[in-house]
Amino acid sequence: MTLEQQITTLAKAAVKALYNVDAEDSQIQLQKTRPEFEGNITLVVFPFVKTARKAPQVVGDEIGNWLLGNGEGLIARFNAVQGFLNLVIDDAFWVKQLEAIDADDNYGRFQSPITHHQSPIGAQPLMMVEYSSPNTNKPLHLGHVRNNLLGYSIAQIQEANGWKVVKTNIVNDRGIHICKSMLAWLKFGNGETPETSGKKGDHLIGDYYVRFDKEYKAQITELTAQGMDEETAKREAPLMQEAQEMLRKWEAGDPEVRALWEKMNSWVYAGFDETYRRLGVSFDKIYYESNTYLEGKSEVEKGLASGQFYRREDGSVWADLTRDGLDEKLLLRSDGTSVYMTQDIGTAKLRFRDFPIDKMVYVVGNEQEYHFKVLSILLDRLGFPFGKELVHFSYGMVELPNGKMKSREGTVVDADDLMDKMVEDAKEISKDKVNTLQGITEDEANEIARKVGLGALKYFMLKVDPRKNMLFNPAESIDFNGNTGPFIQYTYARIRSVLRKAGEREEKDGEILETRGLDPKELALIQRLTEYPAAVRTAGEEFSPAVICNYAYALACDFNSFYHDLSILNEPDAHKRALRLLLASNVAKVLRSAFALLGIEMPERM
RNA sequence: GGUCCGGUAGCUCAGCUGGAUAGAGCAACAGCCUUCUAAGCUGUGGGUCUCGGGUUCGAAUCCCGACCGGAUCACCA
């Protein structure tokens, strides 16, 4: 039972005994005691002031005294200040908490989600998390990085919350945008390959996507100069015509187009795999739109047959969503080709055929909120039970100082370049630390720089509220000081160093712990450790890695303050030394666990 | 125009299910390394929580209305 639960029970008994009030849980308002007052936990007494017909100060004192007399030693002292009852919890309680944390190898992990009704009793419910979902026409950029980091972290967090999680990726490997790259490569590529150019496959393809856009724009300019209006020019430009023709050929299974498509996609996948590996993200099941779009088409046909959708005179198929307060939505183009929505319907169907999914989560940017609103309705209308329940985990955009990134205009921060830069910076900074890193090999140094550089990047992106847009300024390097990944990694490395030294000195496990006269810094640390499971729950409910970041930062701050003020190994009192060692070791354990939820690795030294 | 999201220190962000004097980091300034890793610790300065109403013992937080910024409403994805 947590401290909050115990105090809640006691507080209810107190107001019942004192004022004959049957308090609701919601009336027992507990908060952490502010540092300027003595105490660990604070009961807000305002909710009882009215019924007690006494001044807040009096009510505070009365409840405080009752708790002191009936708390079975849990409460050591109290002070009441203007309606706030600050409770000092007995040291022995905290030491017991620490021992319990130490004994729990899965501290902060839960057996099952808080509430779940669909699954049979006892079965672990399954959550599928879709993230990444790249197009195979360009390399990954900073926006994808945010998506990948969020998706991976959300999966870890939900797993810790008791879900069985299947991480999935839908690769957008077909469509007009792919044809654009292919066409540009055919026309201007001179047979260039990753091998001949030395370029990573995804970057090579991306270059041709940009090339297409450049040539296409030139054609538009030319046509409008000849007097054509811009709309028509965009439609009639030869390159666009050819790209559309290529898409039709692709859908018709034209062997040449398919062969080219497979070759170019394989280059891209090799590139993506490398980027994913470096980012540290992975998938349990990958879907390809080239395999799911036909399924989507057939679902749309079924919907057409059952009267859910309708066909216009030009042959295009639409859904009328006006009764849901939305617009009409295109599902199949007049030439019969499918659109994004069609594919998503097919993908959803296959996924639910493949897995007993209880909850489907799409990690996709907030610019697609409308799309998922529509998808949810369409799936529901087509008779899929999961339609209504789907979760669009909608995150904010990454913006540059001068606005949004635009891949076609080349104003993107490339994922590979950014990772290179971060690791380089980490390496550079670590050069000043030769004294602490002496004696390590070049490989070890590189490995530390990799972990720290990536840690800085990941923490930077995960610490902000996922729903909000965030700013990235390429001109300013990502910090390694302050509220950053490296700060927390450093805290961990410090602890590991102390623990290594303790091992060398044969500090014994099982030494009796000091249980009285805890230093405020020790106590604050233990209390912070006890808050970890709640942070994991909140992060899960809110789909927010930022909650974990904030928690880990607070824990690291508490530890550094403790570390600065109190000596661990040089403490002469063996009982105190044992307590501090145990404390340090569990701080390291929780920091490591928290960072694992973020997908950030810990260096043993740095 | 409809819908959705945001507006907190010079900058980047916490806090938002109502609670005590609104917090961090960066940047600036001043201290702390013969002692467990100074990527650290301590301190100083910095605020009309966009504005105006309302709800109440109490509002950055909830409600209403403005203003500003962003997204979206495609035979794009």
XYZ file of C-alpha atoms (C1' of nucleotides) in Angstrom:
683
model
C 0.000 0.000 0.000
C 1.363 3.387 -0.899
C 1.821 6.173 1.567
C -0.973 8.126 -0.111
C -3.381 5.243 0.350
C -2.450 4.836 3.993
C -2.818 8.534 4.726
C -6.107 8.675 2.839
C -7.523 5.882 4.963
C -6.289 7.525 8.149
C -7.537 10.961 7.155
C -11.005 9.614 6.432
C -11.085 7.971 9.838
C -9.930 11.233 11.388
C -12.667 13.423 9.913
C -15.220 10.764 10.706
C -14.112 10.641 14.327
C -13.693 14.398 14.706
C -16.535 15.835 12.612
C -18.686 12.842 11.780
C -18.046 13.388 8.071
C -17.934 10.539 5.566
C -15.310 11.949 3.258
C -15.043 10.991 -0.397
C -11.655 10.012 -1.763
C -11.703 13.193 -3.821
C -11.933 15.287 -0.665
C -8.724 13.861 0.693
C -6.324 16.106 -1.136
C -2.713 15.144 -0.627
C 0.336 16.807 -2.052
C 4.026 16.628 -1.514
C 5.071 19.056 1.215
C 6.751 22.133 -0.162
C 10.432 22.286 0.717
C 10.052 25.437 2.811
C 7.963 23.545 5.363
C 8.875 20.564 7.481
C 7.150 17.401 6.372
C 6.857 14.818 3.615
C 3.220 14.842 2.716
C 0.564 17.486 3.182
C -3.148 17.185 3.687
C -5.220 20.109 2.462
C -7.824 20.689 5.162
C -10.011 23.269 3.406
C -12.553 20.658 2.291
C -13.451 20.035 5.966
C -13.406 23.579 7.229
C -17.016 24.262 6.410
C -18.527 21.191 8.039
C -16.213 21.455 11.015
C -17.256 25.095 11.505
C -13.798 25.913 12.710
C -10.847 27.921 11.450
C -8.529 26.111 9.010
C -5.709 26.331 11.516
C -7.793 24.614 14.179
C -8.984 21.904 11.829
C -5.393 21.259 10.811
C -4.250 20.917 14.373
C -7.145 18.669 15.324
C -6.667 16.297 12.430
C -2.929 16.356 12.996
C -3.315 15.386 16.621
C -5.768 12.640 15.771
C -3.385 11.189 13.184
C -0.501 11.376 15.604
C -2.481 9.380 18.159
C -4.013 6.858 15.773
C -1.411 6.502 13.036
C 0.376 3.574 14.662
C 3.696 5.319 14.548
C 3.541 6.165 10.870
C 3.434 9.851 11.597
C 6.274 11.236 13.637
C 5.244 14.901 13.884
C 3.100 17.440 12.156
C 2.682 21.147 11.684
C -0.385 22.950 10.464
C -0.012 26.163 8.500
C -3.067 28.036 7.262
C -5.098 25.073 6.224
C -2.226 22.878 5.213
C -1.415 19.966 7.475
C 2.198 18.954 6.942
C 2.960 15.441 8.094
C 6.376 14.130 8.973
C 6.520 10.425 8.267
C 8.606 8.229 10.542
C 12.089 7.378 9.290
C 11.498 3.666 9.739
C 8.751 3.816 7.140
C 11.103 5.267 4.560
C 13.814 2.734 5.206
C 11.257 -0.036 4.768
C 10.198 1.524 1.489
C 13.779 1.550 0.306
C 14.231 -2.107 1.208
C 11.066 -2.986 -0.670
C 12.246 -1.117 -3.745
C 15.582 -2.842 -3.544
C 13.948 -6.253 -3.341
C 11.784 -5.607 -6.405
C 13.585 -6.464 -9.616
C 10.639 -5.191 -11.625
C 10.168 -1.989 -9.717
C 7.989 0.384 -11.727
C 6.569 -2.348 -13.945
C 2.965 -3.508 -13.714
C 1.286 -6.830 -14.368
C -1.743 -5.352 -16.063
C -3.158 -2.024 -17.205
C -5.240 -0.033 -14.745
C -8.509 -0.628 -16.503
C -9.195 -2.986 -19.271
C -12.434 -4.714 -20.087
C -12.181 -6.313 -23.488
C -9.766 -9.110 -22.747
C -10.777 -12.284 -20.991
C -9.931 -12.296 -17.312
C -6.320 -13.086 -16.759
C -5.173 -12.543 -20.321
C -2.774 -9.727 -20.932
C -4.417 -7.259 -23.313
C -2.635 -6.477 -26.535
C -1.813 -3.041 -27.781
C -0.497 -2.484 -31.253
C 1.566 0.645 -31.691
C 2.166 1.873 -35.198
C 4.962 4.325 -35.634
C 7.627 5.495 -38.048
C 5.652 4.699 -41.210
C 8.085 6.200 -43.687
C 7.689 6.887 -47.359
C 10.304 5.137 -49.429
C 11.109 8.200 -51.471
C 13.318 10.097 -49.073
C 15.571 9.629 -46.074
C 14.377 10.096 -42.517
C 14.512 13.600 -41.122
C 14.080 15.248 -37.762
C 10.309 14.936 -37.874
C 10.630 11.183 -38.335
C 13.108 11.110 -35.484
C 10.508 12.553 -33.142
C 7.968 10.049 -34.397
C 10.311 7.084 -33.992
C 11.486 8.087 -30.550
C 7.956 8.740 -29.347
C 6.639 5.524 -30.831
C 9.356 3.364 -29.411
C 9.144 5.000 -25.993
C 5.349 4.752 -25.878
C 5.662 1.053 -26.623
C 8.124 0.581 -23.752
C 5.964 2.619 -21.406
C 2.799 0.684 -22.215
C 4.641 -2.568 -21.781
C 5.732 -1.414 -18.327
C 2.086 -0.639 -17.663
C 1.108 -4.222 -18.263
C 0.171 -4.286 -21.925
C 1.465 -6.807 -24.360
C 2.758 -4.511 -27.062
C 3.301 -5.216 -30.739
C 5.323 -2.520 -32.432
C 4.441 -2.142 -36.055
C 5.430 -0.106 -39.042
C 3.478 0.501 -42.204
C 5.896 1.249 -44.981
C 4.486 3.510 -47.613
C 6.291 1.802 -50.450
C 3.982 2.637 -53.322
C 2.086 5.552 -54.678
C 2.623 8.599 -56.778
C 5.461 9.949 -54.659
C 7.489 6.773 -55.165
C 6.878 6.985 -58.884
C 8.269 10.498 -58.880
C 11.628 9.307 -57.527
C 11.646 6.379 -59.903
C 10.876 8.549 -62.884
C 13.535 11.111 -62.024
C 16.066 8.341 -61.588
C 15.174 6.843 -64.964
C 15.440 10.174 -66.690
C 18.404 11.737 -64.948
C 20.100 8.967 -62.994
C 22.417 7.453 -65.573
C 22.189 4.188 -63.689
C 23.556 5.582 -60.454
C 23.442 3.137 -57.518
C 24.410 3.311 -53.854
C 27.577 1.434 -54.768
C 28.619 3.678 -57.651
C 27.779 6.878 -55.814
C 28.810 5.884 -52.324
C 25.540 7.291 -51.065
C 23.260 5.651 -48.576
C 20.322 4.201 -50.524
C 17.621 6.302 -48.917
C 19.622 9.461 -49.519
C 20.184 8.542 -53.135
C 16.478 8.080 -53.723
C 15.715 11.260 -51.822
C 17.965 13.188 -54.150
C 15.899 12.039 -57.104
C 12.694 12.965 -55.389
C 14.039 16.482 -54.996
C 15.201 16.357 -58.599
C 11.735 15.460 -59.782
C 10.258 18.413 -57.993
C 12.825 20.747 -59.476
C 12.232 19.573 -63.043
C 8.486 19.497 -62.516
C 8.465 23.072 -61.285
C 10.491 24.093 -64.313
C 7.892 22.553 -66.577
C 5.109 24.358 -64.780
C 6.933 27.641 -65.159
C 7.382 26.978 -68.844
C 3.744 26.075 -69.386
C 2.422 29.069 -67.508
C 4.774 31.259 -69.504
C 3.040 29.906 -72.585
C -0.203 31.163 -71.179
C -1.562 28.110 -69.408
C -3.129 28.722 -66.018
C -1.277 27.256 -63.072
C -3.827 24.612 -62.108
C -3.876 23.184 -65.593
C -0.117 23.378 -65.862
C 0.309 21.380 -62.674
C -1.964 18.727 -64.056
C -0.716 18.732 -67.644
C 3.026 18.940 -67.041
C 4.609 16.002 -68.897
C 6.510 14.781 -65.867
C 3.360 14.577 -63.790
C 1.569 12.800 -66.596
C 4.385 10.307 -66.821
C 4.449 9.754 -63.086
C 0.752 9.030 -63.072
C 1.150 6.718 -66.003
C 3.859 4.920 -64.100
C 1.579 4.526 -61.105
C -1.106 2.986 -63.294
C 1.467 0.623 -64.761
C 2.611 -0.267 -61.286
C -0.915 -1.092 -60.213
C -1.351 -3.119 -63.384
C 1.720 -5.127 -62.444
C 3.906 -3.987 -65.328
C 7.070 -6.131 -64.978
C 9.541 -3.383 -65.854
C 8.055 -0.872 -63.470
C 7.817 -3.467 -60.740
C 11.428 -4.510 -61.184
C 12.651 -0.948 -60.998
C 10.453 -0.359 -57.984
C 11.831 -3.371 -56.170
C 15.387 -2.440 -56.912
C 15.022 1.132 -55.724
C 13.039 0.194 -52.641
C 15.691 -2.306 -51.621
C 18.208 0.520 -51.608
C 15.955 2.555 -49.410
C 15.358 -0.287 -46.960
C 19.062 -0.852 -46.516
C 19.363 2.818 -45.653
C 16.385 2.806 -43.301
C 17.618 -0.272 -41.503
C 20.852 1.460 -40.700
C 19.081 4.564 -39.430
C 16.690 2.527 -37.299
C 19.533 0.534 -35.868
C 21.427 3.651 -34.902
C 18.312 5.217 -33.442
C 17.759 2.067 -31.441
C 14.193 1.479 -32.566
C 12.714 -1.777 -33.791
C 9.491 -3.381 -34.965
C 7.786 -6.682 -34.306
C 5.800 -6.701 -37.531
C 6.214 -4.618 -40.643
C 3.440 -4.064 -43.148
C 3.920 -2.782 -46.662
C 1.262 -0.794 -48.377
C 1.971 -2.628 -51.579
C 0.538 -5.657 -49.777
C -2.354 -3.951 -48.048
C -3.822 -1.526 -50.574
C -5.631 -4.240 -52.511
C -7.231 -5.368 -49.287
C -8.319 -1.788 -48.812
C -9.759 -1.608 -52.282
C -11.790 -4.733 -51.766
C -13.119 -3.356 -48.485
C -14.144 -0.207 -50.303
C -15.847 -2.305 -52.968
C -17.733 -4.129 -50.245
C -18.767 -0.836 -48.741
C -19.898 0.286 -52.150
C -21.973 -2.835 -52.571
C -23.579 -2.445 -49.185
C -24.430 1.166 -49.896
C -22.045 2.696 -47.383
C -20.214 4.494 -50.170
C -21.223 5.785 -53.551
C -19.696 6.143 -57.000
C -19.677 9.390 -58.896
C -20.173 9.704 -62.623
C -16.438 9.937 -63.271
C -15.997 6.595 -61.520
C -14.458 7.867 -58.290
C -15.740 6.391 -55.027
C -16.678 8.525 -52.035
C -17.902 8.287 -48.502
C -20.485 10.781 -47.348
C -19.550 11.826 -43.831
C -21.857 14.806 -43.584
C -24.038 13.119 -40.997
C -20.933 12.856 -38.793
C -20.379 16.557 -39.220
C -17.546 16.014 -41.668
C -17.131 16.317 -45.388
C -17.220 13.869 -48.255
C -14.116 11.775 -48.535
C -12.502 10.244 -51.606
C -11.712 6.538 -51.350
C -10.843 5.568 -54.915
C -9.737 7.912 -57.674
C -11.617 8.058 -60.969
C -8.834 6.045 -62.570
C -9.395 3.365 -59.963
C -6.177 3.882 -58.026
C -6.283 3.964 -54.276
C -5.508 6.773 -51.894
C -3.992 6.868 -48.422
C -7.336 6.219 -46.757
C -7.975 3.138 -48.855
C -4.650 1.708 -47.849
C -5.168 2.428 -44.189
C -8.436 0.543 -44.249
C -6.728 -2.476 -45.775
C -3.822 -2.303 -43.349
C -6.168 -2.143 -40.388
C -8.037 -5.176 -41.618
C -4.909 -7.252 -42.031
C -3.589 -6.261 -38.647
C -6.728 -7.290 -36.863
C -6.674 -10.518 -38.764
C -3.073 -11.148 -37.678
C -3.320 -10.132 -34.012
C -5.959 -10.162 -31.279
C -5.655 -6.436 -30.854
C -7.409 -4.801 -27.932
C -6.147 -1.339 -28.634
C -4.731 0.122 -31.795
C -2.515 3.179 -31.475
C -1.317 5.266 -34.402
C 1.672 7.463 -33.691
C 1.158 10.042 -36.398
C 1.600 13.819 -36.506
C -1.221 16.157 -35.566
C -1.510 17.345 -39.127
C -3.376 14.103 -39.791
C -6.000 14.421 -37.121
C -8.728 14.759 -39.678
C -7.547 11.666 -41.486
C -7.801 9.528 -38.381
C -11.137 10.943 -37.419
C -12.366 9.838 -40.820
C -10.597 6.478 -40.662
C -12.234 5.753 -37.328
C -15.702 6.428 -38.752
C -15.073 4.484 -41.938
C -13.784 1.412 -40.154
C -16.763 1.561 -37.880
C -19.165 1.780 -40.814
C -17.477 -1.119 -42.538
C -18.293 -3.165 -39.481
C -14.887 -3.378 -37.841
C -15.387 -3.426 -34.088
C -12.081 -1.681 -33.470
C -12.906 1.373 -35.546
C -14.424 3.508 -32.848
C -11.714 2.614 -30.355
C -8.627 3.476 -32.327
C -6.234 5.946 -30.770
C -4.519 8.554 -32.833
C -1.524 9.512 -30.731
C -1.208 12.907 -32.276
C 2.085 14.650 -31.685
C 3.260 18.109 -32.603
C 5.535 19.153 -35.388
C 9.225 19.856 -35.132
C 9.770 23.359 -36.358
C 12.891 25.189 -37.384
C 13.437 28.850 -36.472
C 12.048 29.850 -39.862
C 9.123 27.469 -39.815
C 8.298 23.983 -40.960
C 10.690 21.607 -42.629
C 9.903 20.932 -46.250
C 11.562 17.919 -47.739
C 10.953 18.964 -51.308
C 12.591 22.297 -50.674
C 15.583 20.806 -48.971
C 15.098 22.628 -45.672
C 15.294 19.465 -43.614
C 17.471 18.314 -40.785
C 18.582 14.866 -41.834
C 18.358 12.108 -39.221
C 21.709 10.518 -40.088
C 23.548 13.825 -40.149
C 22.035 14.838 -36.856
C 23.081 11.615 -35.154
C 26.609 12.017 -36.528
C 26.742 15.540 -35.182
C 25.524 14.543 -31.728
C 28.052 11.741 -31.378
C 30.841 14.029 -32.577
C 29.869 16.657 -30.039
C 29.793 14.076 -27.286
C 33.220 12.870 -28.300
C 34.565 16.407 -28.299
C 33.239 17.133 -24.826
C 34.567 13.898 -23.417
C 38.076 14.869 -24.463
C 38.176 17.209 -21.493
C 37.427 14.271 -19.198
C 40.612 12.348 -19.744
C 41.141 11.898 -16.034
C 37.896 10.012 -15.502
C 38.078 8.143 -18.779
C 41.743 7.230 -18.673
C 42.707 3.712 -19.474
C 39.764 2.998 -21.724
C 40.153 1.842 -25.277
C 39.249 3.834 -28.351
C 36.291 1.506 -28.909
C 35.012 2.099 -25.411
C 35.382 5.844 -25.835
C 33.415 5.703 -29.080
C 30.741 3.630 -27.449
C 30.393 6.154 -24.627
C 30.200 9.020 -27.113
C 27.544 7.142 -29.042
C 25.412 6.573 -25.962
C 25.827 10.113 -24.718
C 25.304 11.784 -28.073
C 22.186 9.766 -28.781
C 21.076 10.255 -25.192
C 21.273 14.005 -25.578
C 19.265 13.890 -28.803
C 16.611 11.523 -27.535
C 16.081 13.266 -24.231
C 15.912 16.615 -26.000
C 13.084 15.368 -28.164
C 11.228 13.363 -25.552
C 11.210 15.841 -22.701
C 8.726 18.167 -24.316
C 5.031 17.434 -24.166
C 4.403 15.271 -27.240
C 1.261 17.107 -28.220
C 3.055 20.389 -28.570
C 5.059 21.632 -31.478
C 8.695 21.918 -30.629
C 11.469 24.086 -31.897
C 14.822 22.864 -33.071
C 17.485 25.368 -33.901
C 20.201 23.756 -36.016
C 22.491 26.694 -35.313
C 22.513 25.930 -31.599
C 23.869 22.575 -30.600
C 21.831 20.435 -28.249
C 23.022 20.889 -24.699
C 24.942 18.390 -22.616
C 24.477 20.348 -19.390
C 21.445 21.038 -17.247
C 18.158 19.287 -17.897
C 19.535 16.908 -20.498
C 20.086 13.251 -21.183
C 23.824 13.430 -20.498
C 23.172 15.020 -17.093
C 21.150 12.009 -16.084
C 23.581 9.580 -17.680
C 26.344 11.314 -15.801
C 24.496 10.892 -12.541
C 24.178 7.207 -13.310
C 27.853 6.881 -14.226
C 28.840 8.548 -10.963
C 26.809 6.069 -8.989
C 28.257 3.164 -10.925
C 31.701 4.453 -10.143
C 30.934 4.563 -6.435
C 29.465 1.067 -6.556
C 32.522 -0.266 -8.348
C 34.725 1.202 -5.671
C 32.491 -0.220 -2.965
C 32.921 -3.612 -4.587
C 36.683 -3.227 -4.574
C 36.569 -2.378 -0.903
C 34.325 -5.357 -0.307
C 31.530 -3.357 1.195
C 29.150 -6.007 2.370
C 25.625 -6.401 1.221
C 23.257 -7.066 4.076
C 24.862 -4.652 6.487
C 22.237 -3.405 8.906
C 20.786 -0.129 7.726
C 20.610 2.973 9.822
C 16.931 3.650 10.427
C 17.032 6.759 12.570
C 18.069 10.297 12.020
C 17.845 10.174 8.275
C 19.358 13.178 6.605
C 16.789 15.288 4.730
C 18.672 14.606 1.503
C 18.487 10.871 2.075
C 14.850 11.083 2.883
C 14.048 13.217 -0.159
C 15.760 10.643 -2.348
C 13.839 7.721 -0.898
C 10.596 9.600 -1.242
C 11.424 10.396 -4.854
C 12.167 6.732 -5.508
C 8.731 5.798 -4.192
C 7.151 8.074 -6.794
C 8.480 6.118 -9.755
C 5.581 3.681 -10.236
C 3.113 6.570 -10.248
C 5.201 8.311 -12.906
C 5.088 5.169 -15.058
C 1.304 5.003 -14.679
C 0.837 8.649 -15.558
C 3.144 8.371 -18.547
C 1.090 5.409 -19.732
C -2.271 7.048 -19.267
C -1.182 10.243 -20.941
C 1.002 8.610 -23.572
C 3.767 10.894 -22.478
C 7.463 10.027 -22.318
C 7.906 13.592 -21.064
C 6.494 12.471 -17.720
C 9.312 9.949 -17.442
C 11.870 12.590 -18.424
C 10.630 14.956 -15.742
C 10.719 12.227 -13.155
C 14.223 11.072 -14.073
C 15.452 14.646 -14.001
C 14.008 15.254 -10.542
C 15.552 12.025 -9.279
C 18.951 12.890 -10.726
C 18.776 16.383 -9.189
C 17.956 14.911 -5.804
C 20.809 12.475 -6.074
C 23.387 15.049 -7.118
C 22.428 17.228 -4.211
C 22.706 14.233 -1.864
C 26.010 13.214 -3.422
C 27.412 16.685 -2.997
C 26.463 17.009 0.655
C 26.957 13.514 2.000
C 29.789 11.111 1.581
C 28.965 7.512 0.792
C 32.160 5.475 0.930
C 33.897 7.834 3.337
C 31.077 7.771 5.844
C 32.598 6.270 9.016
C 29.326 4.887 10.419
C 28.848 1.475 8.798
C 25.055 1.585 9.137
C 24.795 4.942 7.474
C 27.244 3.843 4.810
C 25.116 0.779 4.126
C 21.992 2.896 3.795
C 23.626 5.310 1.391
C 25.068 2.551 -0.734
C 21.691 0.902 -0.971
C 20.141 4.243 -1.804
C 22.692 4.978 -4.504
C 22.314 1.561 -6.000
C 18.546 1.921 -6.232
C 18.744 5.394 -7.707
C 20.939 3.886 -10.417
C 18.464 1.083 -10.896
C 15.517 3.428 -11.316
C 17.377 5.874 -13.550
C 18.363 2.999 -15.770
C 14.834 1.676 -15.804
C 13.382 5.094 -16.598
C 15.827 5.650 -19.403
C 15.042 2.233 -20.816
C 11.453 3.437 -21.119
C 12.784 6.314 -23.181
C 14.999 4.098 -25.280
C 18.159 5.725 -23.920
C 21.182 3.646 -22.960
C 23.307 4.299 -19.880
C 27.100 4.413 -19.973
C 28.895 2.787 -17.045
C 31.335 5.664 -17.023
C 31.636 8.943 -18.815
C -15.122 30.770 -42.619
C -15.789 25.659 -39.672
C -13.028 22.393 -36.449
C -8.728 21.284 -33.405
C -4.240 22.738 -30.764
C -1.139 26.305 -28.474
C 0.209 31.462 -25.895
C 4.104 30.932 -18.661
C 11.371 34.640 -17.458
C 15.627 37.249 -23.074
C 15.516 31.795 -25.297
C 13.779 26.454 -24.768
C 10.296 24.312 -21.723
C 7.766 22.198 -16.750
C 3.513 23.127 -13.834
C -2.802 22.836 -16.135
C -7.819 16.568 -12.777
C -8.139 24.441 -8.693
C -4.240 24.971 -3.173
C 0.895 27.833 0.363
C 5.505 33.168 -2.100
C 4.599 30.343 -10.360
C 9.493 26.340 -11.340
C 13.756 24.219 -14.242
C 17.545 24.486 -18.006
C 20.154 27.734 -21.328
C 22.163 32.618 -21.580
C 24.387 36.642 -17.697
C 26.869 37.398 -13.032
C 29.341 35.489 -8.250
C 31.308 31.345 -5.528
C 32.851 25.678 -4.793
C 37.635 20.611 -7.448
C 44.826 17.776 -2.545
C 38.441 14.535 -0.451
C 33.263 8.859 -3.718
C 33.525 11.626 -11.697
C 33.040 19.842 -11.698
C 28.697 16.751 -18.050
C 28.364 18.446 -10.921
C 26.946 21.736 -6.543
C 25.541 26.714 -4.267
C 23.934 31.667 -4.884
C 22.211 36.565 -7.571
C 19.311 39.007 -11.148
C 15.137 38.066 -14.478
C 7.356 37.267 -14.570
C 0.901 41.890 -15.928
C 1.316 33.173 -16.443
C -1.539 37.232 -23.984
C -5.939 40.451 -22.567
C -10.997 41.105 -20.316
C -14.935 39.098 -17.589
C -17.001 34.962 -14.508
C -17.132 30.730 -10.883
C -14.910 30.537 -5.044
C -12.234 30.436 0.913
C -8.494 30.147 -3.131
C -7.420 30.536 -10.530
C -1.384 29.924 -14.591
C -4.939 25.790 -13.866
C -12.119 25.585 -14.604
C -16.119 28.568 -17.729
C -17.319 32.621 -21.343
C -15.470 36.354 -24.760
C -11.561 38.754 -27.442
C -6.482 38.903 -29.536
C -2.126 36.421 -31.537
C 0.295 31.931 -33.623
C -0.042 26.938 -35.770
C -2.621 22.684 -37.994
C -6.589 20.947 -40.846
C -11.071 21.002 -44.023
C -7.306 17.827 -51.572
C -8.646 12.716 -57.301
C -1.345 14.754 -51.574
C 0.569 11.447 -48.046
